mmCIF file of C-alpha atoms in Angstrom:
data_model
loop_
_atom_site.group_PDB
_atom_site.id
_atom_site.type_symbol
_atom_site.label_atom_id
_atom_site.label_comp_id
_atom_site.label_asym_id
_atom_site.label_seq_id
_atom_site.Cartn_x
_atom_site.Cartn_y
_atom_site.Cartn_z
ATOM 1 C CA MET X 1 15.281 147.232 -88.118
ATOM 2 C CA PRO X 2 16.508 144.222 -90.169
ATOM 3 C CA ARG X 3 15.155 145.859 -93.326
ATOM 4 C CA GLU X 4 17.373 148.930 -92.753
ATOM 5 C CA HIS X 5 20.421 146.720 -92.200
ATOM 6 C CA THR X 6 19.733 144.892 -95.465
ATOM 7 C CA ARG X 7 19.319 148.186 -97.305
ATOM 8 C CA THR X 8 22.577 149.544 -95.856
ATOM 9 C CA TYR X 9 24.398 146.312 -96.740
ATOM 10 C CA PHE X 10 23.348 146.502 -100.401
ATOM 11 C CA LEU X 11 24.108 150.231 -100.601
ATOM 12 C CA GLY X 12 27.581 149.572 -99.199
ATOM 13 C CA LYS X 13 28.235 147.024 -101.951
ATOM 14 C CA LEU X 14 27.112 149.529 -104.573
ATOM 15 C CA ALA X 15 29.236 152.302 -103.043
ATOM 16 C CA ARG X 16 32.333 150.110 -103.354
ATOM 17 C CA GLU X 17 31.604 149.389 -107.028
ATOM 18 C CA LEU X 18 31.009 153.071 -107.768
ATOM 19 C CA GLU X 19 34.261 154.090 -106.067
ATOM 20 C CA LEU X 20 36.155 151.485 -108.116
ATOM 21 C CA ARG X 21 34.778 153.266 -111.199
ATOM 22 C CA GLY X 22 35.909 156.720 -110.081
ATOM 23 C CA LEU X 23 32.685 158.114 -108.625
ATOM 24 C CA GLU X 24 32.170 159.245 -105.055
ATOM 25 C CA ALA X 25 29.392 157.667 -103.020
ATOM 26 C CA PHE X 26 28.304 158.923 -99.613
ATOM 27 C CA LEU X 27 25.943 156.888 -97.439
ATOM 28 C CA ARG X 28 23.082 158.900 -96.014
ATOM 29 C CA PRO X 29 21.781 157.331 -92.811
ATOM 30 C CA ASP X 30 18.076 158.155 -92.601
ATOM 31 C CA PRO X 31 16.600 156.778 -94.682
ATOM 32 C CA PRO X 32 19.604 154.859 -96.025
ATOM 33 C CA SER X 33 20.563 156.025 -99.512
ATOM 34 C CA LEU X 34 23.665 156.924 -101.508
ATOM 35 C CA LYS X 35 24.531 160.378 -102.734
ATOM 36 C CA VAL X 36 26.602 159.736 -105.844
ATOM 37 C CA ARG X 37 28.728 162.318 -107.608
ATOM 38 C CA ASP X 38 31.543 162.632 -110.089
ATOM 39 C CA PRO X 39 34.513 164.371 -108.432
ATOM 40 C CA ASP X 40 35.264 166.057 -111.785
ATOM 41 C CA ALA X 41 31.727 167.469 -112.055
ATOM 42 C CA ALA X 42 30.730 168.102 -108.452
ATOM 43 C CA ILE X 43 27.711 170.180 -109.425
ATOM 44 C CA PHE X 44 25.921 167.038 -110.644
ATOM 45 C CA SER X 45 24.843 164.416 -108.117
ATOM 46 C CA GLU X 46 22.224 161.727 -107.878
ATOM 47 C CA THR X 47 20.601 159.874 -105.000
ATOM 48 C CA VAL X 48 20.208 156.107 -105.258
ATOM 49 C CA ASP X 49 18.272 154.072 -102.738
ATOM 50 C CA CYS X 50 17.547 150.384 -102.287
ATOM 51 C CA VAL X 51 14.042 148.978 -101.935
ATOM 52 C CA ALA X 52 12.428 145.604 -101.405
ATOM 53 C CA LEU X 53 10.021 144.712 -104.213
ATOM 54 C CA SER X 54 8.106 141.493 -104.841
ATOM 55 C CA ASP X 55 11.062 140.001 -106.783
ATOM 56 C CA GLY X 56 13.764 140.951 -104.250
ATOM 57 C CA TRP X 57 15.890 144.001 -103.465
ATOM 58 C CA PHE X 58 16.582 146.623 -106.134
ATOM 59 C CA TYR X 59 18.605 149.810 -106.490
ATOM 60 C CA ARG X 60 16.397 152.727 -107.501
ATOM 61 C CA TRP X 61 16.984 156.191 -108.967
ATOM 62 C CA SER X 62 15.695 159.232 -107.072
ATOM 63 C CA TRP X 63 12.741 159.476 -109.498
ATOM 64 C CA GLY X 64 11.671 155.892 -108.705
ATOM 65 C CA ASP X 65 12.857 153.875 -111.711
ATOM 66 C CA VAL X 66 14.767 150.684 -110.973
ATOM 67 C CA VAL X 67 18.500 150.785 -111.719
ATOM 68 C CA GLU X 68 19.275 147.094 -111.245
ATOM 69 C CA SER X 69 18.846 144.150 -108.884
ATOM 70 C CA ALA X 70 20.732 144.598 -105.617
ATOM 71 C CA ASP X 71 22.236 141.167 -106.313
ATOM 72 C CA GLN X 72 24.092 142.828 -109.221
ATOM 73 C CA PRO X 73 25.977 145.812 -107.729
ATOM 74 C CA ALA X 74 28.602 145.810 -110.514
ATOM 75 C CA ALA X 75 25.914 146.010 -113.227
ATOM 76 C CA ALA X 76 24.145 148.751 -111.272
ATOM 77 C CA ALA X 77 27.399 150.705 -110.965
ATOM 78 C CA ASP X 78 28.041 150.382 -114.708
ATOM 79 C CA ARG X 79 24.586 151.775 -115.427
ATOM 80 C CA ILE X 80 25.054 154.673 -112.997
ATOM 81 C CA VAL X 81 28.474 155.492 -114.482
ATOM 82 C CA LYS X 82 26.823 155.859 -117.898
ATOM 83 C CA VAL X 83 24.639 158.621 -116.491
ATOM 84 C CA PHE X 84 27.669 160.489 -115.154
ATOM 85 C CA THR X 85 30.059 159.943 -118.059
ATOM 86 C CA THR X 86 30.187 159.149 -121.730
ATOM 87 C CA GLY X 87 29.653 155.506 -120.826
ATOM 88 C CA GLU X 88 33.256 154.444 -120.342
ATOM 89 C CA PRO X 89 33.851 153.161 -116.808
ATOM 90 C CA ARG X 90 36.834 154.845 -115.216
ATOM 91 C CA PRO X 91 39.064 153.095 -112.668
ATOM 92 C CA HIS X 92 39.550 154.705 -109.298
ATOM 93 C CA PRO X 93 42.813 156.723 -109.424
ATOM 94 C CA GLY X 94 44.278 154.800 -106.493
ATOM 95 C CA LEU X 95 43.542 151.417 -108.077
ATOM 96 C CA GLU X 96 44.926 151.901 -111.574
ATOM 97 C CA ASP X 97 48.133 150.021 -110.812
ATOM 98 C CA ALA X 98 46.506 147.356 -108.636
#
């Protein structure tokens, strides 16, 4: 099970980055993946998983393309935000004054 713990760890880091940018991210347990959605456009969602490849761990879109290295959760979140928005990262409403 260490592989599943590693996957969940990286997905948790990505979820935090996505939430800081105003998206919602829900961890699905089996197999571990994130369901990501924009609270302002709930009809649109995307599933992102995390896989071990020969060069390390990577976040991956539901259709199999790599999003970004799991060592770069902020860069991955920025790329995912661009799919959901016009490309401008949005701060989480509760963190705007932080």
